[in-house]
Coordinates of C-alpha atoms in Angstrom, one line a residue:
M1 CA 14.3 24.3 17.2
E2 CA 15.6 21.1 17.6
Q3 CA 12.0 19.0 18.9
A4 CA 10.4 20.7 15.7
E5 CA 13.0 19.7 13.4
A6 CA 13.4 16.1 14.8
A7 CA 9.0 16.6 14.6
L8 CA 8.5 17.4 10.8
V9 CA 11.0 15.2 9.5
E10 CA 9.7 12.0 11.8
H11 CA 5.9 13.0 11.0
Y12 CA 6.0 14.9 7.9
P13 CA 3.7 12.5 5.8
R14 CA 1.5 13.2 8.5
L15 CA 1.7 16.8 8.7
V16 CA 1.5 17.0 5.0
R17 CA -1.8 14.7 4.7
I18 CA -3.2 17.3 7.7
A19 CA -2.8 20.5 5.3
Y20 CA -4.1 18.8 1.8
L21 CA -7.6 17.7 4.3
V22 CA -7.8 21.5 5.5
L23 CA -6.8 22.7 2.4
P24 CA -10.2 24.1 0.0
P25 CA -10.7 21.8 -3.0
S26 CA -11.3 25.0 -4.9
L27 CA -7.5 24.8 -5.5
G28 CA -7.5 21.7 -7.5
R29 CA -6.1 18.6 -6.3
N30 CA -2.2 19.2 -8.5
R31 CA -2.2 22.8 -6.5
R32 CA -3.4 21.2 -3.2
V33 CA -0.4 18.5 -3.4
L34 CA 1.9 21.2 -3.7
T35 CA 0.6 23.7 -1.7
A36 CA 0.6 21.0 1.2
H37 CA 4.3 20.3 0.6
A38 CA 5.1 23.8 0.8
L39 CA 3.3 24.2 4.4
A40 CA 4.9 21.6 5.5
Q41 CA 8.2 22.6 4.5
R42 CA 7.5 26.2 6.0
A43 CA 6.5 25.2 9.1
L44 CA 9.5 25.6 11.1
P45 CA 10.5 28.6 13.1
R46 CA 12.4 31.7 11.1
G47 CA 15.4 31.0 13.1
R48 CA 17.8 28.9 15.6
K49 CA 15.7 31.0 18.4
S50 CA 12.1 31.6 16.9
G51 CA 10.8 35.2 16.9
D52 CA 7.0 33.9 16.5
E53 CA 6.5 31.8 19.4
V54 CA 3.6 31.0 20.3
V55 CA 1.5 29.9 22.9
L56 CA 1.2 26.1 22.6
P57 CA -2.5 24.8 23.4
A58 CA -2.3 21.8 26.4
Q59 CA -3.0 18.8 24.5
H60 CA -6.3 17.5 26.2
G61 CA -7.6 13.8 25.4
A62 CA -4.1 13.2 23.4
R63 CA -3.8 9.4 22.9
E64 CA -0.3 9.0 20.5
R65 CA 3.0 10.1 21.5
R66 CA 3.3 12.8 19.1
N67 CA 0.2 14.4 20.5
G68 CA 2.5 14.8 23.8
D69 CA 5.4 16.3 21.8
P70 CA 5.8 20.1 21.8
G71 CA 7.7 19.8 18.6
Y72 CA 5.3 18.2 16.9
A73 CA 2.4 20.3 18.2
Y74 CA 4.1 23.8 17.0
V75 CA 4.6 22.6 13.4
R76 CA 1.1 21.0 13.2
L77 CA -0.2 24.6 14.7
R78 CA 1.6 26.0 12.0
V79 CA -0.1 24.1 9.6
V80 CA -3.0 24.5 10.4
R81 CA -2.9 28.2 11.0
T82 CA -1.1 28.4 7.4
A83 CA -3.4 26.2 5.4
L84 CA -6.7 27.8 7.2
E85 CA -5.0 30.9 6.0
A86 CA -4.9 29.8 2.1
G87 CA -8.8 29.7 2.4
L88 CA -9.1 33.3 2.7
P89 CA -10.5 35.5 0.1
L90 CA -8.0 38.0 -1.4
K91 CA -8.7 41.5 -0.1
R92 CA -8.5 44.2 -2.9
K93 CA -6.9 46.9 -0.1
A94 CA -5.0 44.5 1.2
W95 CA -1.4 42.3 0.9
P96 CA -2.3 38.3 0.2
K97 CA -0.3 36.2 2.8
R98 CA 2.2 33.8 1.6
S99 CA -0.1 30.9 2.1
Q100 CA -2.6 32.3 -0.7
L101 CA -0.2 32.5 -3.2
P102 CA 0.9 29.4 -5.2
P103 CA 4.0 27.9 -3.9
L104 CA 7.3 28.9 -4.8
L105 CA 8.6 25.4 -4.5
P106 CA 8.0 22.4 -4.7
Q107 CA 7.2 22.8 -8.4
V108 CA 6.7 20.1 -11.0
W109 CA 7.0 21.7 -14.4
G110 CA 4.8 19.6 -17.1
L111 CA 3.0 17.2 -14.7
R112 CA 0.0 17.0 -12.4
L113 CA 0.0 15.4 -9.2
F114 CA -2.5 13.6 -7.7
P115 CA -3.1 11.4 -5.1
R116 CA -4.7 7.4 -5.7
S117 CA -8.4 7.3 -6.6
G118 CA -10.1 5.9 -3.2
G119 CA -13.7 3.9 -3.7
A120 CA -17.1 5.2 -3.3
D121 CA -16.7 6.0 0.7
E122 CA -13.9 7.9 0.6
L123 CA -15.6 9.9 -2.5
D124 CA -18.5 10.8 -0.4
L125 CA -16.7 12.1 2.4
D126 CA -14.5 14.0 0.3
Q127 CA -17.7 16.0 -1.3
R128 CA -19.1 16.1 2.3
L129 CA -15.4 17.8 3.5
S130 CA -15.6 20.6 0.3
A131 CA -18.6 21.8 1.7
L132 CA -17.9 22.6 5.0
S133 CA -15.7 25.7 6.3
G134 CA -11.6 25.7 6.5
S135 CA -12.3 26.1 10.2
A136 CA -14.5 22.8 10.1
R137 CA -12.3 21.2 8.2
A138 CA -9.9 21.6 10.5
A139 CA -12.1 20.7 13.7
Y140 CA -12.9 17.1 11.8
V141 CA -9.6 16.2 10.8
L142 CA -8.5 16.9 13.8
R143 CA -11.0 15.2 15.7
G144 CA -10.3 11.9 13.4
L145 CA -6.9 12.4 12.4
E146 CA -5.1 13.7 15.3
R147 CA -7.6 12.1 17.9
L148 CA -8.1 14.7 19.9
D149 CA -10.8 15.7 22.0
D150 CA -13.1 18.6 21.7
S151 CA -11.4 20.6 23.9
A152 CA -8.1 20.4 22.2
V153 CA -9.6 20.9 19.2
F154 CA -10.7 24.6 20.6
D155 CA -7.5 25.5 21.6
V156 CA -5.8 24.4 18.3
L157 CA -8.3 26.3 16.3
C158 CA -8.2 29.5 18.6
A159 CA -4.2 29.5 18.4
A160 CA -4.2 29.2 14.9
G161 CA -6.7 32.7 14.6
C162 CA -10.2 31.0 13.8
A163 CA -12.2 33.4 15.1
D164 CA -15.1 30.9 16.2
P165 CA -14.2 27.9 16.9
G166 CA -17.3 26.5 18.6
D167 CA -19.2 27.1 15.5
A168 CA -16.4 25.2 13.8
L169 CA -16.7 22.0 15.7
A170 CA -20.8 22.9 15.6
E171 CA -20.1 22.4 12.1
A172 CA -18.3 19.7 11.9
D173 CA -20.7 17.8 13.8
G174 CA -22.5 17.9 10.4
V175 CA -20.7 14.9 8.8
E176 CA -20.9 11.3 9.7
A177 CA -17.7 10.2 11.6
G178 CA -16.0 8.0 8.5
Y179 CA -12.6 8.9 10.9
G180 CA -10.9 6.2 9.6
L181 CA -10.7 6.7 5.8
L182 CA -8.9 9.8 6.7
E183 CA -5.7 7.5 5.8
S184 CA -6.8 6.0 3.3
P185 CA -4.4 6.6 0.4
E186 CA -7.5 9.3 -1.2
F187 CA -6.3 11.8 0.8
D188 CA -2.3 10.6 1.2
P189 CA -0.1 13.7 -1.1
C190 CA 2.5 11.9 -0.4
S191 CA 1.7 8.8 -2.8
L192 CA 0.9 10.0 -5.9
H193 CA 0.1 9.4 -9.4
A194 CA 1.1 11.8 -12.3
R195 CA -0.1 12.6 -15.3
P196 CA 0.6 15.2 -18.4
T197 CA -0.9 18.5 -18.0
D198 CA -3.0 19.9 -21.5
L199 CA -0.6 18.7 -24.1
M200 CA -2.8 20.8 -26.4
R201 CA -2.4 23.7 -24.7
R202 CA 1.7 23.0 -24.5
R203 CA 2.0 22.5 -27.6
Q204 CA 0.4 25.6 -28.6
H205 CA 2.6 27.8 -26.6
M206 CA 5.4 25.8 -27.7
K207 CA 5.3 26.2 -31.0
A208 CA 5.5 29.9 -30.7
A209 CA 8.4 30.1 -28.8
G210 CA 9.9 27.1 -31.0
V211 CA 9.3 29.8 -33.9
A212 CA 10.9 32.7 -32.5
A213 CA 13.8 30.6 -31.0
A214 CA 14.4 28.1 -34.6
A215 CA 16.9 30.5 -35.7
A216 CA 19.0 31.1 -32.7
L217 CA 19.2 27.7 -32.2
V218 CA 20.1 26.1 -35.8
C219 CA 23.1 28.8 -35.6
G220 CA 24.5 27.7 -32.4
A221 CA 23.7 24.3 -33.3
L222 CA 25.6 24.7 -36.8
L223 CA 28.6 26.8 -35.5
G224 CA 29.1 24.0 -32.5
L225 CA 29.5 21.6 -35.2
P226 CA 32.6 20.4 -36.6
G227 CA 31.6 17.7 -39.2
E228 CA 28.8 14.6 -39.1
G229 CA 27.1 17.1 -35.8
W230 CA 25.5 17.2 -33.1
S231 CA 23.3 15.4 -31.0
P232 CA 22.5 14.5 -27.0
D233 CA 22.1 11.1 -27.6
G234 CA 24.6 10.4 -29.9
A235 CA 23.8 7.5 -32.4
A236 CA 20.3 6.7 -30.8
A237 CA 17.9 6.4 -32.3
P238 CA 14.5 8.6 -31.1
P239 CA 12.6 6.8 -28.8
Y240 CA 9.9 4.4 -30.2
A241 CA 9.2 6.9 -32.8
R242 CA 12.0 5.1 -35.1
N243 CA 12.5 2.2 -32.8
P244 CA 11.6 -1.2 -34.3
A245 CA 11.0 -2.5 -30.9
G246 CA 9.0 0.2 -29.5
Q247 CA 6.7 -0.2 -32.5
A248 CA 6.6 -3.9 -32.6
A249 CA 5.4 -3.7 -28.9
L250 CA 2.2 -1.8 -30.1
D251 CA 1.2 -3.9 -32.6
P252 CA -1.5 -6.2 -32.1
G253 CA 0.0 -8.5 -34.5
K254 CA 3.1 -8.9 -33.2
L255 CA 1.8 -10.5 -29.7
T256 CA 2.8 -13.5 -28.8
T257 CA 1.3 -16.4 -27.8
A258 CA 1.8 -20.4 -26.1
T259 CA 0.0 -22.9 -28.0
A260 CA -2.8 -24.9 -26.1
S261 CA -0.3 -27.8 -25.5
S262 CA 2.6 -26.3 -24.6
W263 CA 2.7 -26.4 -21.0
K264 CA 2.4 -30.5 -21.1
R265 CA 5.9 -30.9 -22.9
S266 CA 7.7 -27.9 -20.9
A267 CA 9.3 -28.7 -17.7
R268 CA 8.4 -25.4 -17.1
T269 CA 5.8 -24.0 -14.8
D270 CA 5.3 -20.3 -15.4
F271 CA 3.5 -17.7 -17.4
S272 CA 5.2 -18.6 -20.1
V273 CA 3.3 -21.9 -20.8
W274 CA -0.1 -20.4 -20.4
P275 CA -1.7 -20.1 -23.7
A276 CA -4.2 -17.2 -25.2
R277 CA -7.5 -18.1 -23.2
G278 CA -10.6 -15.7 -24.3
D279 CA -13.1 -15.2 -26.2
L280 CA -12.0 -12.1 -27.6
V281 CA -8.1 -13.1 -28.5
G282 CA -8.5 -12.1 -32.1
D283 CA -10.3 -8.6 -31.7
R284 CA -7.1 -6.6 -32.7
A285 CA -8.9 -3.7 -31.6
L286 CA -9.8 -4.5 -28.3
L287 CA -5.8 -5.9 -28.2
R288 CA -4.4 -2.3 -29.8
R289 CA -5.6 -0.2 -27.1
A290 CA -5.1 -2.2 -24.8
L291 CA -1.2 -1.9 -25.9
A292 CA -1.3 1.8 -26.7
V293 CA -3.2 2.1 -23.2
W294 CA -0.2 0.3 -21.6
A295 CA 2.2 2.7 -23.8
R296 CA 0.9 6.0 -22.9
P297 CA -2.0 5.9 -20.2
G298 CA -4.7 8.7 -20.6
E299 CA -6.0 11.5 -18.1
S300 CA -9.0 9.2 -17.6
V301 CA -7.2 5.6 -17.1
Q302 CA -6.8 4.3 -13.6
V303 CA -3.6 2.9 -13.3
S304 CA -2.4 1.0 -10.0
A305 CA 1.0 -0.7 -9.3
T306 CA 2.1 -3.1 -6.6
P307 CA 4.4 -1.7 -4.9
G308 CA 8.0 -2.1 -6.9
T309 CA 6.4 -2.6 -10.1
A310 CA 7.6 -0.5 -12.9
A311 CA 4.7 0.5 -15.2
G312 CA 6.5 1.6 -18.4
A313 CA 5.4 0.2 -21.7
P314 CA 6.6 -3.1 -22.1
P315 CA 10.2 -3.5 -23.7
G316 CA 8.9 -5.9 -26.3
P317 CA 6.0 -8.0 -27.8
P318 CA 4.3 -8.8 -24.7
Q319 CA 2.7 -12.4 -24.6
L320 CA -1.2 -12.8 -24.5
L321 CA -2.7 -14.0 -21.6
F322 CA -6.2 -13.9 -22.5
A323 CA -8.7 -11.4 -23.7
G324 CA -12.6 -11.7 -22.7
V325 CA -15.5 -10.2 -21.3
V326 CA -16.2 -10.7 -17.8
D327 CA -18.5 -9.6 -15.6
E328 CA -19.8 -6.9 -18.3
T329 CA -16.0 -6.0 -18.5
R330 CA -13.4 -6.4 -21.6
V331 CA -10.6 -7.5 -20.1
V332 CA -7.2 -7.9 -21.7
L333 CA -4.2 -10.0 -19.6
L334 CA -0.6 -9.3 -20.9
Y335 CA 2.7 -10.9 -19.6
D336 CA 6.0 -9.5 -20.7
G337 CA 8.3 -12.0 -19.0
Q338 CA 8.2 -9.3 -15.8
R339 CA 5.1 -8.0 -15.4
I340 CA 1.2 -9.0 -15.6
A341 CA -0.5 -6.2 -17.2
R342 CA -4.3 -6.3 -16.6
Y343 CA -6.4 -3.8 -19.0
A344 CA -9.7 -3.4 -18.6
E345 CA -12.6 -1.1 -20.3
P346 CA -16.7 -1.5 -20.0
K347 CA -18.2 -3.6 -22.7
E348 CA -19.8 -0.7 -24.2
G349 CA -17.4 2.1 -25.0
T350 CA -13.7 2.7 -23.7
S351 CA -14.3 5.5 -21.0
G352 CA -13.5 4.0 -17.1
A353 CA -10.3 2.3 -18.6
A354 CA -8.3 0.9 -16.1
L355 CA -4.6 -0.4 -16.2
D356 CA -2.8 -2.6 -13.1
F357 CA 0.6 -4.1 -13.1
A358 CA 1.7 -6.4 -10.7
R359 CA 5.1 -7.2 -10.9
V360 CA 6.1 -11.3 -11.3
D361 CA 8.9 -12.4 -12.0
G362 CA 10.9 -15.5 -11.1
A363 CA 7.0 -16.9 -10.9
T364 CA 6.3 -21.1 -11.0
G365 CA 4.5 -23.0 -9.9
A366 CA 2.1 -21.7 -7.2
E367 CA 3.1 -18.2 -8.3
A368 CA 1.5 -19.2 -11.1
N369 CA -1.6 -20.5 -11.0
A370 CA -4.0 -17.6 -11.5
V371 CA -4.4 -14.2 -12.0
V372 CA -7.6 -11.9 -11.0
V373 CA -9.1 -11.4 -14.2
S374 CA -12.2 -9.5 -12.2
R375 CA -13.2 -7.7 -9.2
A376 CA -16.5 -7.0 -8.4
D377 CA -19.3 -6.2 -5.3
G378 CA -16.5 -7.8 -3.2
N379 CA -16.1 -10.4 -5.1
V380 CA -12.8 -11.7 -6.8
R381 CA -12.3 -14.0 -10.0
Y382 CA -9.1 -16.0 -11.2
L383 CA -8.0 -17.2 -14.2
T384 CA -6.3 -20.4 -13.5
A385 CA -3.5 -21.9 -15.5
P386 CA -4.1 -24.5 -17.9
W387 CA -2.8 -27.6 -15.4
I388 CA -5.2 -26.7 -12.3
G389 CA -7.7 -29.3 -12.9
S390 CA -9.7 -27.8 -10.1
A391 CA -10.4 -25.3 -7.9
S392 CA -12.1 -24.8 -4.6
V393 CA -13.0 -22.0 -1.5
S394 CA -12.1 -22.7 1.9
D395 CA -12.7 -19.9 4.9
L396 CA -9.5 -20.0 7.1
L397 CA -11.7 -19.0 10.1
K398 CA -14.0 -22.4 9.6
P399 CA -11.1 -24.9 9.2
A400 CA -13.1 -27.7 10.4
A401 CA -16.0 -26.6 7.1
K402 CA -15.7 -28.2 4.2
G403 CA -14.5 -25.8 1.4
L404 CA -16.6 -24.7 -1.1
S405 CA -15.9 -26.1 -5.0
L406 CA -15.4 -23.3 -7.4
H407 CA -17.0 -23.6 -11.0
R408 CA -14.5 -22.5 -14.0
S409 CA -15.3 -21.6 -16.8
A410 CA -14.0 -23.6 -20.3
D411 CA -11.4 -20.8 -20.5
G412 CA -10.2 -21.5 -16.6
V413 CA -11.8 -18.3 -15.2
T414 CA -13.8 -19.1 -12.0
D415 CA -16.9 -18.2 -10.5
P416 CA -16.8 -15.2 -8.0
F417 CA -16.7 -15.3 -4.1
A418 CA -16.0 -13.2 -1.5
S419 CA -12.1 -11.5 -1.2
P420 CA -10.9 -10.5 1.6
A421 CA -9.1 -7.8 0.2
T422 CA -11.6 -5.0 0.9
A423 CA -13.5 -6.7 3.9
R424 CA -13.3 -3.9 7.1
D425 CA -13.9 -6.9 9.6
C426 CA -12.4 -10.3 9.6
T427 CA -15.1 -12.2 10.5
S428 CA -14.2 -14.5 7.8
W429 CA -10.9 -15.3 5.4
N430 CA -11.4 -16.6 1.8
A431 CA -8.5 -18.7 0.3
L432 CA -8.1 -20.1 -2.7
R433 CA -7.3 -23.6 -3.0
L434 CA -6.1 -25.2 -6.4
R435 CA -5.6 -28.8 -7.5
D436 CA -3.2 -29.3 -10.3
N437 CA -3.0 -32.7 -12.5
S438 CA -0.9 -34.2 -10.0
G439 CA -3.1 -34.0 -7.1
T440 CA -0.9 -30.8 -5.1
V441 CA -3.4 -29.0 -4.0
R442 CA -1.4 -25.3 -2.9
M443 CA -3.4 -22.5 -1.1
S444 CA -3.5 -18.6 -1.6
T445 CA -5.6 -15.4 -1.0
D446 CA -6.2 -12.6 -2.1
L447 CA -4.1 -9.3 -0.9
G448 CA -5.3 -7.0 -3.7
E449 CA -2.9 -7.8 -5.6
L450 CA -3.2 -9.3 -9.3
V451 CA -0.9 -12.6 -8.9
P452 CA -2.6 -13.9 -4.7
A453 CA 0.1 -14.2 -2.2
H454 CA 1.1 -18.1 -1.7
L455 CA 0.3 -19.7 1.2
T456 CA 3.0 -21.6 3.6
S457 CA 3.3 -23.5 6.7
G458 CA 6.4 -24.7 8.5
R459 CA 10.2 -23.5 9.6
P460 CA 11.8 -21.7 7.3
G461 CA 14.2 -22.8 4.5
A462 CA 11.6 -26.1 4.2
P463 CA 7.7 -24.4 4.1
R464 CA 5.5 -27.3 2.8
E465 CA 1.7 -26.1 1.6
A466 CA -0.3 -25.4 3.9
S467 CA -3.6 -26.7 5.4
P468 CA -6.5 -24.1 6.7
A469 CA -6.4 -25.7 9.9
Q470 CA -3.1 -24.2 10.0
W471 CA -4.0 -20.8 9.3
A472 CA -6.6 -20.8 11.2
K473 CA -5.3 -18.4 14.5
S474 CA -2.9 -16.3 12.0
A475 CA -5.4 -15.7 9.0
C476 CA -6.4 -12.2 10.4
S477 CA -3.3 -10.9 10.6
L478 CA -2.4 -11.0 6.8
A479 CA -4.7 -7.2 6.8
S480 CA -1.5 -5.8 7.8
V481 CA 0.2 -6.6 4.8
R482 CA -2.5 -6.2 1.9
S483 CA -1.4 -4.0 -1.3
H484 CA 2.2 -4.7 -0.2
G485 CA 3.0 -6.7 -3.1
V486 CA 3.4 -9.5 -0.8
R487 CA 4.4 -12.8 -2.9
S488 CA 4.6 -15.5 0.0
V489 CA 3.6 -15.6 3.6
N490 CA 4.7 -19.0 6.1
S491 CA 3.5 -19.6 9.4
W492 CA 5.3 -21.3 11.4
A493 CA 4.9 -22.2 14.8
Y494 CA 8.5 -21.8 17.0
A495 CA 7.6 -22.9 20.1
R496 CA 5.0 -24.4 22.2
Q497 CA 4.9 -23.4 25.8
A498 CA 2.8 -24.6 29.3
L499 CA 0.9 -22.0 30.5
P500 CA 1.3 -21.0 34.5
E501 CA -1.5 -21.9 36.9
A502 CA -2.2 -25.1 34.7
N503 CA -4.0 -22.4 32.3
G504 CA -3.7 -24.6 29.6
A505 CA -0.9 -24.6 26.8
A506 CA -0.2 -21.4 24.4
E507 CA 1.7 -21.6 20.8
W508 CA 4.4 -19.3 19.7
V509 CA 4.2 -18.3 15.7
C510 CA 6.9 -16.3 13.2
T511 CA 4.4 -14.7 10.1
R512 CA 6.4 -13.9 7.5
A513 CA 5.4 -11.9 4.1
D514 CA 7.6 -11.8 1.6
T515 CA 7.9 -9.0 -1.0
W516 CA 7.8 -9.6 -4.9
Q517 CA 10.6 -7.0 -4.6
G518 CA 12.8 -8.5 -2.0
G519 CA 12.8 -6.3 0.5
G520 CA 10.2 -4.6 2.6
S521 CA 9.3 -7.9 4.3
R522 CA 6.9 -8.1 7.7
I523 CA 7.3 -10.7 10.2
L524 CA 5.2 -10.7 12.9
A525 CA 5.2 -12.9 16.5
Q526 CA 2.1 -13.8 17.5
F527 CA 0.8 -15.8 21.0
Q528 CA -1.6 -18.1 20.4
T529 CA -4.0 -19.7 23.5
S530 CA -7.2 -21.5 22.9
G531 CA -9.0 -18.1 21.7
P532 CA -9.6 -17.7 18.7
A533 CA -7.5 -15.9 17.1
G534 CA -3.5 -14.7 18.2
A535 CA -2.0 -11.4 19.7
V536 CA 0.7 -10.0 18.4
A537 CA 3.7 -10.4 20.4
A538 CA 6.5 -8.1 18.3
K539 CA 6.9 -7.3 14.7
A540 CA 9.8 -6.4 12.4
E541 CA 10.8 -5.1 9.1
D542 CA 13.1 -5.7 6.0
S543 CA 14.3 -8.5 8.6
P544 CA 15.7 -11.5 7.7
A545 CA 14.8 -13.1 10.5
C546 CA 12.3 -15.9 10.9
G547 CA 13.4 -16.3 7.6
G548 CA 15.6 -19.0 5.4
R549 CA 18.6 -17.1 6.0
D550 CA 17.6 -16.8 9.5
P551 CA 15.1 -18.5 11.0
L552 CA 16.1 -17.4 14.8
V553 CA 13.3 -15.1 16.3
L554 CA 12.2 -14.5 20.2
A555 CA 9.6 -13.0 21.3
G556 CA 7.6 -12.0 25.3
V557 CA 4.7 -10.7 26.0
L558 CA 2.1 -9.5 29.5
W559 CA 0.0 -12.1 30.3
K560 CA -2.6 -12.7 32.9
S561 CA -3.6 -16.1 34.4
R562 CA -7.2 -17.0 35.1
A563 CA -6.1 -16.0 38.5
G564 CA -5.4 -12.4 37.8
N565 CA -1.7 -12.9 38.2
W566 CA 0.3 -11.4 35.6
Y567 CA 3.3 -13.1 33.7
L568 CA 5.9 -12.0 31.4
L569 CA 5.9 -15.3 28.9
G570 CA 9.1 -15.6 26.5
A571 CA 9.8 -17.8 23.6
G572 CA 12.7 -18.4 21.2
S573 CA 13.4 -20.9 18.1
K574 CA 14.7 -24.2 19.7
E575 CA 18.3 -22.7 18.8
V576 CA 17.9 -20.7 21.9
T577 CA 19.7 -22.2 25.1
S578 CA 18.8 -19.7 27.5
I579 CA 16.1 -16.5 27.9
T580 CA 16.6 -13.5 30.3
A581 CA 14.9 -11.0 31.1
S582 CA 15.7 -7.2 31.8
G583 CA 15.1 -7.6 35.2
G584 CA 18.0 -9.7 35.7
E585 CA 15.6 -13.4 35.5
R586 CA 16.8 -16.3 33.5
V587 CA 16.2 -19.6 32.8
S588 CA 17.6 -21.8 30.8
G589 CA 15.4 -23.9 27.6
H590 CA 14.1 -21.7 24.9
V591 CA 10.9 -20.5 26.5
L592 CA 10.1 -18.3 29.7
A593 CA 7.6 -17.9 32.6
V594 CA 7.9 -15.5 35.6
R595 CA 5.7 -13.3 38.0
T596 CA 5.9 -9.6 37.3
E597 CA 3.8 -6.4 37.7
R598 CA 1.1 -5.6 35.0
A599 CA 3.2 -2.1 34.6
T600 CA 6.4 -3.8 33.6
R601 CA 8.2 -2.8 30.8
A602 CA 10.4 -5.8 30.3
R603 CA 13.0 -6.4 27.3
L604 CA 13.7 -9.9 26.5
S605 CA 17.2 -11.4 25.2
G606 CA 18.4 -15.2 24.3
E607 CA 21.2 -16.8 23.8
L608 CA 22.7 -19.5 21.8
A609 CA 24.4 -22.8 22.0
D610 CA 27.6 -20.9 21.0
G611 CA 27.7 -17.9 22.7
R612 CA 25.8 -15.4 20.1
K613 CA 23.1 -13.3 21.4
V614 CA 19.7 -13.1 19.8
A615 CA 17.3 -10.3 20.6
T616 CA 13.6 -10.0 20.3
L617 CA 12.3 -8.8 16.5
R618 CA 11.6 -5.2 16.2

């Protein structure tokens, strides 16, 4: 029981994803989400000593720790079994099983919940899976998501009550093995969008119920009011209907704008001094649609927001930054002092509109130099700040190559170039380099947000503007922080070490990605030799390490020399005066190199001059 409880808590999102993928798509996305959560939550044994124990199938071919955990194997089997039962047709002469009925809990009234929409590949995979039987879907999911071999999948399906696991495996073979897509947000029932149900039908039903209860409500209110009457919100006005600020926020005539030259007279370099640009800044109908969708996005609108960014209506009239046609799409960029909102609709019609949000509070300088105005066919276009004099693109993996000059329109919109935000491999990594009117060149890169992430290098607390050469071996590590609301990323070479047996030298680099919401930072310590890319030695999240508050860092790796000998290597920042390995080896200084065996699982600790201890990143 304790193992099952621990497994459910630790792997709950994964178990819900398995249930969601195995459940029949005919249930609809909202009911699939709720049913998947219900099945995962009912996967525990019924008592401290379960009366429905089963023989767990052997975990042949399991590659990850969880597949060797009997508690996880038990709850996964329960989830697969009940998800398969939920797809069975109801029989007239038999009571329905609990999993075949709509879940009692969880329930959400008045809203439809569904995962984020994916791309064309995810849609194609979802359609292919919907054509499979429930057992074949389960086989495909266990193969791709759980990385079980066919023998283990066969055993799990047998234990789950599948009549013919062999046929299920054969049917699953008919779907191309796009297993990496199973990790996509398209199939994540724990990261959801919320939309209202059918408002017209709901209003009709509520109207009938309201008429029946009106007399009782009025009498009860009159009996309970001594004087001026009672309201649950006291003296507050109804939301937006009588709120002048709310109404003004939806009036295109109330939009604020900066003059074309206000940035030249201002000491600030942020979005508040961007002038309104674009050939549609006078299109009041377009601006009205953009504001209305921002306040009340319809069911067909694709809404996205970076982590930690509120997606609600503006508190007052926002500032207009851009309105124009880009790549056959009408685009409006708005700024409310805390967020950038990008509204996009087709050039012809308004179906398929999209609304994107990005948090930009406190953005200044490099962080307010550019905003994504369009993404199409793997390319990206930016609207650049009015103080930008020139733009270019550099491939960080080819630092010696000359940067490509980027043409901009009179409004400051760049030509399209390949974005690394959606690339599946790391054969190149483009960075945007912008030179302002003072001659300062700042580098940033697209990580899937509206605002590119600022790239810097140097010691935390005093980072410098980066060059492509300083990011050549760390660029591919940026893939791990895509779509995480990253504000800036700093790369710091904190130690250099001569490798044993005259194998050259290596650098230890700490890469820290800070987010707009403050928390959620991601830190990687990389071991970089003469090869094209570094190896990740350690990682941490939500840690002050390698930052301005705490610039200390320590990491270690097992390394094999050209002669075939294994070494334990470690390095800390220069404040580290000694390093000790768990095997007892201790060296003075901030680098360590000792002979070891390949199977060694050593841990390192460092010590400062004042006696304080430093642990490795984790």
